[in-house]
Amino acid sequence: MVSKRGTFASRFGVVAAVGGSVVGLGNIWRFPYVAGENGGAVFIIIYICISLLVSVPIMLSEFSIGRSTKRNSMRAFNKLAPGTKWKFVGYLGILTAFVILAFYCVIAGWALEFLREALFNNFAGKTAEQITENFNMFVSSGWKPAIWTTVFIIASVAVVYAGVEKGIERYNKIFMPLFVVLLVGLMLYTLSLDGAKEGASFLLKPDFSKLTGRTFLNALGQSFFSMSLGMGAMITYGSYIKKEENMFRVAGMVAATDVFVAVLSGLVIFPAVFSFGISPTSGPELVFITLPNVFAQMGAGYIVSVIFFMLLFLAAITSSVSLIEVVTVYIYEEMRLSRRRAACYVGLGTFIMGMLSIISQLPGSSIKIGGQNLVSFFDHLSSNIMLPIGGLFIVIFTGWVFAPAKFKAELTSNFKYGVKIYPIVYFLIKFVAPVVITLLFLNLIGVI
Ligand code: PFF
């Protein structure tokens, strides 16, 4: 049933691989636009608190479930609570992975188109209006996003095809640090633009009048999405973590990196947003209409834009790989298909979903749900509903169903690490996280 499972070779390998899943379009593309729509600084404060108090405990829960069972997420639940309905949390995760892939690959396709534009030096000399116009023409052409999405899906499946150690670990070790360095450089540049101050204060000076229940749910959803939580990705990755590894440290490093890169990306984007007179509430296209303006003006714009979109593509692929991996592992362990064949089927499913999303973005398309195109619909559905529901079940399971002694032994690697902070983490898992998520849902449906 479970054949030849790989494990990560080193601590840096674990952090790099998990970090590769975690750091992606969620940080660079999604965080700025959601922060922009939710008031900037207030959102960031809540986002950081939720990441610490809710997301990190969920990550530790997922790691523990994965490492203690060494199974795909559905079977992990089945092993820890045999004969119960908990395995449906695993199924929910697989469904969620598909919903995310359906729009993730489309946005990653945008990054590839922008890489092409950067390579041909197409941003140079363009005005803000021309850049926006170009973007709209690209999306409404239909066939261009379709080609890039397909290229991206093929590339992702190829990485999963190669397997965990070779495929995932190797890339991330090099590219992640490089990305951080580039972002810091870009931030220094955009902060020096005319009118940048307004952008910086939008991110740093909280306006509490903008705070609503939805701000909290959006922050929770963003945090889960960004840390790849609530759908079993970290259960799957946890199953590759060695028994001797200190999971507190891994989760801490990964969460810190994730929040850092997201805020950094905000600090790159918002000074430029204000400097170029773009609306902070532009929605999903925010980053794609803002950055070309920066590159068009920058002295070294050509080379920086090429490297940036290349790294964005790599950040996206290491995340999409983890999404595909969750479903692939499930199919190949449960349906006894080869890993490779399983990866291809998942690629095909993703392709179909991705094409539907692209068609729904065409002008006049009738594929809309609640007035939204499928990219926006899947985006909101996954982050604000499916991941929080998955996360809620995972913490309830860990806090109330997972035998406490067994959980403690697993999380602390047999009482070796984090024994002192364990009670705090357990309290967060057992009470704080479930209560917070439940309250936010009750608020969403209008009960409170
Ligand atoms: N965390 C990824 C990002 O920030 O881009 C997206 C993601 C990957 C979400 C894997 C969920 C997941 F399981």
Tab-separated table of C-alpha atoms and ligand atoms in Angstrom:
chain	number	residue	atom	x	y	z
A	1	MET	CA	0.000	0.000	0.000
A	2	VAL	CA	2.628	2.494	0.999
A	3	SER	CA	5.675	1.894	-1.048
A	4	LYS	CA	9.082	3.480	-0.735
A	5	ARG	CA	8.140	6.775	0.865
A	6	GLY	CA	10.907	9.322	0.737
A	7	THR	CA	11.961	11.511	3.635
A	8	PHE	CA	13.646	14.872	3.541
A	9	ALA	CA	17.391	14.597	3.832
A	10	SER	CA	18.197	17.562	6.067
A	11	ARG	CA	16.574	20.217	8.235
A	12	PHE	CA	17.221	22.806	5.585
A	13	GLY	CA	15.703	20.396	3.104
A	14	VAL	CA	12.499	20.188	5.164
A	15	VAL	CA	12.266	23.918	5.653
A	16	ALA	CA	13.031	24.541	2.001
A	17	ALA	CA	10.439	22.046	0.791
A	18	VAL	CA	7.703	23.086	3.184
A	19	GLY	CA	8.707	26.711	2.587
A	20	GLY	CA	8.400	26.066	-1.130
A	21	SER	CA	4.803	24.998	-0.672
A	22	VAL	CA	4.059	27.863	1.653
A	23	VAL	CA	5.758	30.727	-0.175
A	24	GLY	CA	4.060	31.251	-3.489
A	25	LEU	CA	1.473	33.313	-5.294
A	26	GLY	CA	-0.315	33.561	-1.956
A	27	ASN	CA	2.403	35.855	-0.666
A	28	ILE	CA	3.230	37.862	-3.733
A	29	TRP	CA	-0.045	38.003	-5.617
A	30	ARG	CA	-2.812	37.331	-3.097
A	31	PHE	CA	-1.572	38.997	0.068
A	32	PRO	CA	-1.211	42.502	-1.427
A	33	TYR	CA	-4.587	42.472	-3.094
A	34	VAL	CA	-6.448	41.109	-0.064
A	35	ALA	CA	-4.607	43.522	2.243
A	36	GLY	CA	-5.493	46.334	-0.154
A	37	GLU	CA	-9.175	45.426	-0.107
A	38	ASN	CA	-9.216	45.119	3.668
A	39	GLY	CA	-7.722	48.379	4.783
A	40	GLY	CA	-3.962	47.681	4.762
A	41	ALA	CA	-2.347	47.991	8.192
A	42	VAL	CA	-5.348	46.775	10.242
A	43	PHE	CA	-5.510	43.693	8.107
A	44	ILE	CA	-1.813	43.003	8.527
A	45	ILE	CA	-1.978	43.198	12.316
A	46	ILE	CA	-4.857	40.736	12.442
A	47	TYR	CA	-3.191	38.530	9.871
A	48	ILE	CA	-0.015	38.285	11.944
A	49	CYS	CA	-1.930	37.534	15.181
A	50	ILE	CA	-4.015	34.853	13.507
A	51	SER	CA	-0.939	33.321	11.888
A	52	LEU	CA	0.700	32.979	15.275
A	53	LEU	CA	-2.274	31.900	17.373
A	54	VAL	CA	-4.250	29.802	14.914
A	55	SER	CA	-2.155	28.899	11.883
A	56	VAL	CA	1.039	27.727	13.567
A	57	PRO	CA	-0.892	25.375	15.891
A	58	ILE	CA	-2.734	23.973	12.870
A	59	MET	CA	0.533	23.457	11.056
A	60	LEU	CA	1.869	21.534	14.052
A	61	SER	CA	-1.324	19.466	14.128
A	62	GLU	CA	-0.977	18.602	10.457
A	63	PHE	CA	2.707	17.719	10.797
A	64	SER	CA	1.937	15.439	13.726
A	65	ILE	CA	-0.916	13.672	11.980
A	66	GLY	CA	1.263	13.152	8.913
A	67	ARG	CA	4.411	12.053	10.656
A	68	SER	CA	2.714	9.717	13.089
A	69	THR	CA	0.875	7.855	10.342
A	70	LYS	CA	3.079	8.247	7.289
A	71	ARG	CA	-0.031	8.115	5.158
A	72	ASN	CA	-1.916	10.320	2.736
A	73	SER	CA	-4.337	12.539	4.614
A	74	MET	CA	-7.452	10.413	4.129
A	75	ARG	CA	-5.694	7.269	5.321
A	76	ALA	CA	-3.975	9.168	8.111
A	77	PHE	CA	-7.360	9.971	9.639
A	78	ASN	CA	-8.498	6.440	9.048
A	79	LYS	CA	-5.485	5.052	10.841
A	80	LEU	CA	-5.790	7.343	13.850
A	81	ALA	CA	-9.574	6.981	14.107
A	82	PRO	CA	-10.470	3.754	12.307
A	83	GLY	CA	-13.997	3.219	11.127
A	84	THR	CA	-15.076	6.811	11.741
A	85	LYS	CA	-16.149	9.597	9.432
A	86	TRP	CA	-12.923	11.537	9.975
A	87	LYS	CA	-11.570	10.276	6.710
A	88	PHE	CA	-13.923	12.740	5.021
A	89	VAL	CA	-11.623	15.510	6.188
A	90	GLY	CA	-9.073	13.884	3.907
A	91	TYR	CA	-11.551	13.844	1.028
A	92	LEU	CA	-12.415	17.474	1.656
A	93	GLY	CA	-8.720	18.297	1.410
A	94	ILE	CA	-8.462	16.595	-1.961
A	95	LEU	CA	-11.449	18.524	-3.254
A	96	THR	CA	-9.963	21.746	-1.910
A	97	ALA	CA	-6.667	21.031	-3.669
A	98	PHE	CA	-8.532	20.852	-6.982
A	99	VAL	CA	-10.457	24.031	-6.312
A	100	ILE	CA	-7.200	25.859	-5.553
A	101	LEU	CA	-5.403	24.382	-8.543
A	102	ALA	CA	-8.241	25.567	-10.771
A	103	PHE	CA	-7.276	29.208	-10.293
A	104	TYR	CA	-3.693	28.889	-9.067
A	105	CYS	CA	-2.476	27.603	-12.407
A	106	VAL	CA	-4.270	30.426	-14.198
A	107	ILE	CA	-2.546	33.102	-12.115
A	108	ALA	CA	0.767	31.269	-12.505
A	109	GLY	CA	0.090	31.400	-16.244
A	110	TRP	CA	-0.168	35.186	-15.926
A	111	ALA	CA	3.280	35.155	-14.320
A	112	LEU	CA	4.627	33.238	-17.322
A	113	GLU	CA	3.121	35.702	-19.791
A	114	PHE	CA	4.713	38.516	-17.811
A	115	LEU	CA	8.014	36.679	-17.897
A	116	ARG	CA	7.723	36.615	-21.674
A	117	GLU	CA	6.850	40.317	-21.766
A	118	ALA	CA	9.809	41.038	-19.501
A	119	LEU	CA	12.168	39.048	-21.716
A	120	PHE	CA	11.075	41.075	-24.748
A	121	ASN	CA	11.460	44.272	-22.769
A	122	ASN	CA	7.792	45.102	-23.359
A	123	PHE	CA	7.261	47.137	-20.211
A	124	ALA	CA	9.809	49.794	-21.115
A	125	GLY	CA	8.349	53.146	-22.075
A	126	LYS	CA	4.721	52.173	-21.340
A	127	THR	CA	2.355	54.436	-19.444
A	128	ALA	CA	0.209	53.159	-16.565
A	129	GLU	CA	-2.869	53.163	-18.861
A	130	GLN	CA	-1.111	51.170	-21.545
A	131	ILE	CA	0.043	48.612	-18.999
A	132	THR	CA	-3.488	48.144	-17.679
A	133	GLU	CA	-4.857	47.955	-21.205
A	134	ASN	CA	-2.279	45.298	-22.152
A	135	PHE	CA	-3.198	43.246	-19.144
A	136	ASN	CA	-6.905	43.367	-19.929
A	137	MET	CA	-6.278	42.426	-23.528
A	138	PHE	CA	-4.181	39.484	-22.432
A	139	VAL	CA	-6.832	38.094	-20.098
A	140	SER	CA	-9.672	38.633	-22.533
A	141	SER	CA	-7.791	36.997	-25.410
A	142	GLY	CA	-8.507	33.627	-23.799
A	143	TRP	CA	-6.026	31.635	-25.823
A	144	LYS	CA	-2.929	33.293	-24.362
A	145	PRO	CA	-3.782	32.541	-20.728
A	146	ALA	CA	-4.831	29.053	-21.873
A	147	ILE	CA	-1.421	28.352	-23.367
A	148	TRP	CA	0.521	29.602	-20.367
A	149	THR	CA	-1.708	27.772	-17.915
A	150	THR	CA	-1.120	24.582	-19.863
A	151	VAL	CA	2.638	25.144	-19.869
A	152	PHE	CA	2.549	25.709	-16.137
A	153	ILE	CA	0.513	22.556	-15.461
A	154	ILE	CA	2.873	20.440	-17.564
A	155	ALA	CA	5.885	21.860	-15.709
A	156	SER	CA	4.289	21.170	-12.313
A	157	VAL	CA	3.346	17.614	-13.187
A	158	ALA	CA	6.891	17.038	-14.435
A	159	VAL	CA	8.279	17.981	-11.013
A	160	VAL	CA	5.849	15.701	-9.168
A	161	TYR	CA	6.758	12.997	-11.653
A	162	ALA	CA	10.382	13.172	-10.535
A	163	GLY	CA	9.484	12.493	-6.880
A	164	VAL	CA	9.919	14.252	-3.591
A	165	GLU	CA	13.616	14.328	-2.870
A	166	LYS	CA	14.852	15.079	-6.341
A	167	GLY	CA	11.983	17.201	-7.500
A	168	ILE	CA	10.964	19.420	-4.657
A	169	GLU	CA	13.855	19.757	-2.295
A	170	ARG	CA	16.571	20.702	-4.711
A	171	TYR	CA	15.024	23.769	-6.316
A	172	ASN	CA	13.850	25.452	-3.188
A	173	LYS	CA	17.185	25.558	-1.449
A	174	ILE	CA	18.574	27.908	-4.037
A	175	PHE	CA	15.667	29.980	-5.220
A	176	MET	CA	13.946	30.896	-1.987
A	177	PRO	CA	16.836	32.899	-0.513
A	178	LEU	CA	17.377	34.528	-3.895
A	179	PHE	CA	13.767	35.630	-4.000
A	180	VAL	CA	13.980	37.273	-0.598
A	181	VAL	CA	17.086	39.201	-1.633
A	182	LEU	CA	15.397	40.421	-4.813
A	183	LEU	CA	12.271	41.506	-2.939
A	184	VAL	CA	14.308	43.468	-0.419
A	185	GLY	CA	16.084	45.236	-3.274
A	186	LEU	CA	12.756	46.018	-4.957
A	187	MET	CA	11.302	47.312	-1.711
A	188	LEU	CA	14.197	49.734	-1.302
A	189	TYR	CA	13.542	50.942	-4.814
A	190	THR	CA	9.766	51.389	-4.561
A	191	LEU	CA	10.108	53.107	-1.184
A	192	SER	CA	12.241	55.727	-2.916
A	193	LEU	CA	9.564	56.529	-5.535
A	194	ASP	CA	7.642	59.807	-5.426
A	195	GLY	CA	4.526	59.414	-3.331
A	196	ALA	CA	5.804	56.181	-1.778
A	197	LYS	CA	5.191	57.465	1.739
A	198	GLU	CA	1.455	57.225	1.361
A	199	GLY	CA	1.840	53.568	0.445
A	200	ALA	CA	4.076	52.843	3.400
A	201	SER	CA	1.652	54.467	5.823
A	202	PHE	CA	-1.252	52.557	4.256
A	203	LEU	CA	0.590	49.418	5.344
A	204	LEU	CA	1.921	50.620	8.652
A	205	LYS	CA	-0.698	53.003	10.120
A	206	PRO	CA	-3.807	51.083	11.097
A	207	ASP	CA	-7.225	52.639	10.529
A	208	PHE	CA	-9.432	50.744	12.966
A	209	SER	CA	-12.617	52.202	11.540
A	210	LYS	CA	-12.191	49.766	8.650
A	211	LEU	CA	-12.400	46.744	10.910
A	212	THR	CA	-15.300	44.292	10.456
A	213	GLY	CA	-15.935	40.612	11.096
A	214	ARG	CA	-15.098	39.964	7.469
A	215	THR	CA	-11.631	41.450	7.965
A	216	PHE	CA	-10.932	38.663	10.457
A	217	LEU	CA	-12.251	35.937	8.184
A	218	ASN	CA	-10.295	37.318	5.233
A	219	ALA	CA	-7.143	37.404	7.373
A	220	LEU	CA	-7.736	33.840	8.521
A	221	GLY	CA	-8.377	32.673	4.966
A	222	GLN	CA	-5.296	34.453	3.685
A	223	SER	CA	-3.175	32.977	6.450
A	224	PHE	CA	-4.399	29.423	5.787
A	225	PHE	CA	-3.959	29.771	2.063
A	226	SER	CA	-0.529	31.260	2.441
A	227	MET	CA	0.646	28.592	4.874
A	228	SER	CA	-0.924	25.775	2.841
A	229	LEU	CA	-3.123	24.745	5.776
A	230	GLY	CA	-6.514	23.121	6.155
A	231	MET	CA	-6.361	20.678	3.284
A	232	GLY	CA	-3.802	18.073	4.196
A	233	ALA	CA	-0.795	19.433	2.295
A	234	MET	CA	1.112	19.692	5.559
A	235	ILE	CA	-0.147	16.243	6.556
A	236	THR	CA	1.410	14.900	3.383
A	237	TYR	CA	4.644	16.847	3.904
A	238	GLY	CA	4.635	15.893	7.583
A	239	SER	CA	4.661	12.279	6.503
A	240	TYR	CA	8.075	12.916	4.936
A	241	ILE	CA	9.574	14.554	8.038
A	242	LYS	CA	12.043	12.457	9.995
A	243	LYS	CA	11.225	11.286	13.497
A	244	GLU	CA	14.220	13.131	14.952
A	245	GLU	CA	13.211	16.468	13.464
A	246	ASN	CA	12.152	19.335	15.727
A	247	MET	CA	8.747	20.217	14.293
A	248	PHE	CA	8.318	23.345	16.410
A	249	ARG	CA	11.401	24.748	14.859
A	250	VAL	CA	10.354	23.802	11.340
A	251	ALA	CA	6.877	25.310	11.796
A	252	GLY	CA	8.322	28.443	13.412
A	253	MET	CA	10.830	29.004	10.641
A	254	VAL	CA	8.309	28.335	7.920
A	255	ALA	CA	5.643	30.595	9.432
A	256	ALA	CA	8.145	33.400	10.013
A	257	THR	CA	9.359	33.141	6.424
A	258	ASP	CA	5.812	33.141	5.117
A	259	VAL	CA	4.684	36.218	7.019
A	260	PHE	CA	7.955	37.981	6.269
A	261	VAL	CA	7.704	37.408	2.511
A	262	ALA	CA	4.044	38.474	2.443
A	263	VAL	CA	4.648	41.730	4.313
A	264	LEU	CA	7.754	42.337	2.242
A	265	SER	CA	5.722	41.913	-0.899
A	266	GLY	CA	3.219	44.436	0.457
A	267	LEU	CA	6.088	46.848	1.080
A	268	VAL	CA	7.196	46.394	-2.515
A	269	ILE	CA	3.728	46.846	-4.016
A	270	PHE	CA	1.955	49.573	-2.032
A	271	PRO	CA	4.491	52.379	-2.319
A	272	ALA	CA	4.302	51.790	-6.081
A	273	VAL	CA	0.491	51.521	-6.045
A	274	PHE	CA	0.212	54.989	-4.538
A	275	SER	CA	3.061	56.402	-6.532
A	276	PHE	CA	1.428	55.393	-9.829
A	277	GLY	CA	-2.085	56.309	-8.746
A	278	ILE	CA	-3.407	52.729	-8.902
A	279	SER	CA	-6.339	51.826	-6.665
A	280	PRO	CA	-5.306	49.613	-3.705
A	281	THR	CA	-8.619	47.811	-4.105
A	282	SER	CA	-7.966	46.766	-7.701
A	283	GLY	CA	-8.412	43.106	-6.787
A	284	PRO	CA	-6.579	40.111	-8.250
A	285	GLU	CA	-4.825	42.121	-10.961
A	286	LEU	CA	-3.226	44.528	-8.472
A	287	VAL	CA	0.297	43.103	-8.599
A	288	PHE	CA	0.184	42.518	-12.327
A	289	ILE	CA	-0.725	46.100	-13.133
A	290	THR	CA	1.541	47.632	-10.515
A	291	LEU	CA	4.884	45.935	-11.000
A	292	PRO	CA	5.291	46.552	-14.739
A	293	ASN	CA	5.065	50.269	-13.939
A	294	VAL	CA	7.917	49.872	-11.501
A	295	PHE	CA	10.007	47.960	-14.015
A	296	ALA	CA	9.204	50.464	-16.766
A	297	GLN	CA	10.735	53.239	-14.682
A	298	MET	CA	13.600	51.449	-13.070
A	299	GLY	CA	17.135	51.826	-14.386
A	300	ALA	CA	17.833	48.104	-14.268
A	301	GLY	CA	14.174	47.334	-15.009
A	302	TYR	CA	14.873	44.849	-17.750
A	303	ILE	CA	17.055	42.443	-15.831
A	304	VAL	CA	15.160	42.871	-12.558
A	305	SER	CA	11.816	42.159	-14.245
A	306	VAL	CA	13.154	39.036	-15.916
A	307	ILE	CA	14.581	37.681	-12.670
A	308	PHE	CA	11.467	38.678	-10.717
A	309	PHE	CA	8.992	36.860	-12.949
A	310	MET	CA	11.272	33.866	-13.187
A	311	LEU	CA	11.400	33.626	-9.407
A	312	LEU	CA	7.654	34.213	-9.178
A	313	PHE	CA	7.161	31.310	-11.536
A	314	LEU	CA	9.438	29.126	-9.409
A	315	ALA	CA	7.667	30.157	-6.207
A	316	ALA	CA	4.371	29.283	-7.861
A	317	ILE	CA	5.543	25.938	-9.140
A	318	THR	CA	6.885	24.742	-5.794
A	319	SER	CA	3.446	25.523	-4.348
A	320	SER	CA	1.402	23.975	-7.120
A	321	VAL	CA	3.599	20.910	-6.868
A	322	SER	CA	2.524	20.505	-3.255
A	323	LEU	CA	-1.126	20.788	-4.269
A	324	ILE	CA	-0.699	18.198	-7.000
A	325	GLU	CA	1.310	16.045	-4.607
A	326	VAL	CA	-1.558	15.812	-2.110
A	327	VAL	CA	-3.904	14.420	-4.723
A	328	THR	CA	-1.252	12.302	-6.436
A	329	VAL	CA	-0.183	10.549	-3.248
A	330	TYR	CA	-3.814	9.833	-2.489
A	331	ILE	CA	-4.475	8.341	-5.901
A	332	TYR	CA	-1.360	6.276	-6.036
A	333	GLU	CA	-1.642	4.906	-2.538
A	334	GLU	CA	-5.375	4.232	-2.683
A	335	MET	CA	-5.927	3.253	-6.258
A	336	ARG	CA	-2.676	1.408	-6.720
A	337	LEU	CA	-1.734	3.398	-9.760
A	338	SER	CA	1.886	4.290	-10.342
A	339	ARG	CA	2.989	7.641	-8.999
A	340	ARG	CA	3.629	8.871	-12.497
A	341	ARG	CA	0.299	7.883	-13.881
A	342	ALA	CA	-1.422	9.398	-10.857
A	343	ALA	CA	0.426	12.682	-11.401
A	344	CYS	CA	-0.727	12.746	-15.040
A	345	TYR	CA	-4.370	12.218	-14.103
A	346	VAL	CA	-4.180	15.044	-11.608
A	347	GLY	CA	-2.601	17.222	-14.287
A	348	LEU	CA	-5.457	16.410	-16.634
A	349	GLY	CA	-8.086	17.248	-14.011
A	350	THR	CA	-6.303	20.511	-13.270
A	351	PHE	CA	-6.178	21.329	-16.965
A	352	ILE	CA	-9.944	20.931	-17.332
A	353	MET	CA	-10.649	23.079	-14.263
A	354	GLY	CA	-8.109	25.690	-15.360
A	355	MET	CA	-9.639	25.992	-18.824
A	356	LEU	CA	-13.092	26.490	-17.333
A	357	SER	CA	-11.687	29.288	-15.181
A	358	ILE	CA	-10.119	30.948	-18.184
A	359	ILE	CA	-13.296	30.712	-20.246
A	360	SER	CA	-15.244	32.269	-17.396
A	361	GLN	CA	-12.932	35.292	-17.538
A	362	LEU	CA	-13.710	36.027	-21.170
A	363	PRO	CA	-15.787	39.152	-21.718
A	364	GLY	CA	-19.465	38.250	-21.854
A	365	SER	CA	-18.875	34.705	-20.598
A	366	SER	CA	-21.935	33.209	-18.962
A	367	ILE	CA	-19.909	30.939	-16.680
A	368	LYS	CA	-20.321	32.936	-13.484
A	369	ILE	CA	-21.233	31.963	-9.953
A	370	GLY	CA	-22.841	34.638	-7.797
A	371	GLY	CA	-21.746	37.218	-10.364
A	372	GLN	CA	-18.083	36.216	-10.055
A	373	ASN	CA	-15.890	34.571	-12.651
A	374	LEU	CA	-14.512	31.181	-11.627
A	375	VAL	CA	-11.062	32.506	-10.723
A	376	SER	CA	-12.522	34.829	-8.089
A	377	PHE	CA	-15.153	32.327	-7.045
A	378	PHE	CA	-12.683	29.462	-6.490
A	379	ASP	CA	-10.265	31.851	-4.829
A	380	HIS	CA	-12.827	32.954	-2.234
A	381	LEU	CA	-14.432	29.558	-1.848
A	382	SER	CA	-11.133	27.869	-1.048
A	383	SER	CA	-9.563	30.454	1.248
A	384	ASN	CA	-12.585	31.731	3.103
A	385	ILE	CA	-14.660	28.585	3.363
A	386	MET	CA	-12.997	25.297	2.468
A	387	LEU	CA	-9.615	25.797	4.148
A	388	PRO	CA	-11.120	27.171	7.389
A	389	ILE	CA	-13.566	24.229	7.521
A	390	GLY	CA	-10.696	21.797	6.911
A	391	GLY	CA	-8.575	23.571	9.517
A	392	LEU	CA	-11.415	23.475	12.025
A	393	PHE	CA	-11.817	19.729	11.636
A	394	ILE	CA	-8.064	19.203	11.869
A	395	VAL	CA	-7.744	21.063	15.190
A	396	ILE	CA	-10.854	19.432	16.602
A	397	PHE	CA	-9.422	16.088	15.626
A	398	THR	CA	-6.018	16.826	17.119
A	399	GLY	CA	-7.367	18.391	20.305
A	400	TRP	CA	-10.246	16.061	21.020
A	401	VAL	CA	-9.795	12.778	19.145
A	402	PHE	CA	-6.050	12.172	18.780
A	403	ALA	CA	-4.998	10.371	22.011
A	404	PRO	CA	-3.321	13.174	24.043
A	405	ALA	CA	-0.348	11.098	25.154
A	406	LYS	CA	0.318	9.924	21.638
A	407	PHE	CA	-0.006	13.408	20.233
A	408	LYS	CA	2.374	14.823	22.798
A	409	ALA	CA	4.953	12.137	22.114
A	410	GLU	CA	4.675	12.741	18.375
A	411	LEU	CA	4.817	16.519	18.458
A	412	THR	CA	7.740	16.631	20.867
A	413	SER	CA	9.624	13.807	19.110
A	414	ASN	CA	9.332	11.611	22.210
A	415	PHE	CA	9.711	14.460	24.682
A	416	LYS	CA	12.858	15.758	23.108
A	417	TYR	CA	11.764	19.170	21.803
A	418	GLY	CA	9.387	21.896	22.881
A	419	VAL	CA	8.198	20.127	26.023
A	420	LYS	CA	7.900	23.477	27.816
A	421	ILE	CA	5.800	25.230	25.197
A	422	TYR	CA	3.738	22.149	24.484
A	423	PRO	CA	0.947	23.063	26.971
A	424	ILE	CA	0.484	26.449	25.286
A	425	VAL	CA	0.362	24.900	21.840
A	426	TYR	CA	-2.073	22.242	23.026
A	427	PHE	CA	-4.317	24.901	24.541
A	428	LEU	CA	-4.290	26.830	21.281
A	429	ILE	CA	-5.150	23.670	19.352
A	430	LYS	CA	-7.821	22.414	21.711
A	431	PHE	CA	-9.630	25.668	22.499
A	432	VAL	CA	-8.417	28.840	20.831
A	433	ALA	CA	-8.242	27.747	17.185
A	434	PRO	CA	-11.619	25.946	17.086
A	435	VAL	CA	-13.391	28.787	18.894
A	436	VAL	CA	-11.891	31.488	16.677
A	437	ILE	CA	-12.764	29.670	13.453
A	438	THR	CA	-16.283	28.853	14.636
A	439	LEU	CA	-16.935	32.455	15.655
A	440	LEU	CA	-15.788	33.714	12.279
A	441	PHE	CA	-18.122	31.309	10.516
A	442	LEU	CA	-21.039	32.307	12.693
A	443	ASN	CA	-20.246	35.882	11.794
A	444	LEU	CA	-20.119	35.001	8.109
A	445	ILE	CA	-23.569	33.451	8.126
A	446	GLY	CA	-24.905	36.353	10.146
A	447	VAL	CA	-25.564	34.572	13.437
A	448	ILE	CA	-23.315	36.937	15.396
B	1	PFF	N1	0.675	28.467	0.106
B	1	PFF	C1	0.622	28.631	-1.314
B	1	PFF	C2	0.863	30.081	-1.653
B	1	PFF	O1	0.982	30.908	-0.749
B	1	PFF	O2	0.944	30.402	-2.828
B	1	PFF	C3	-0.664	28.128	-1.898
B	1	PFF	C4	-1.045	26.764	-1.413
B	1	PFF	C5	-0.186	25.687	-1.642
B	1	PFF	C6	-2.188	26.576	-0.686
B	1	PFF	C7	-0.512	24.437	-1.155
B	1	PFF	C8	-2.527	25.334	-0.200
B	1	PFF	C9	-1.673	24.289	-0.436
B	1	PFF	F1	-1.969	23.123	0.016
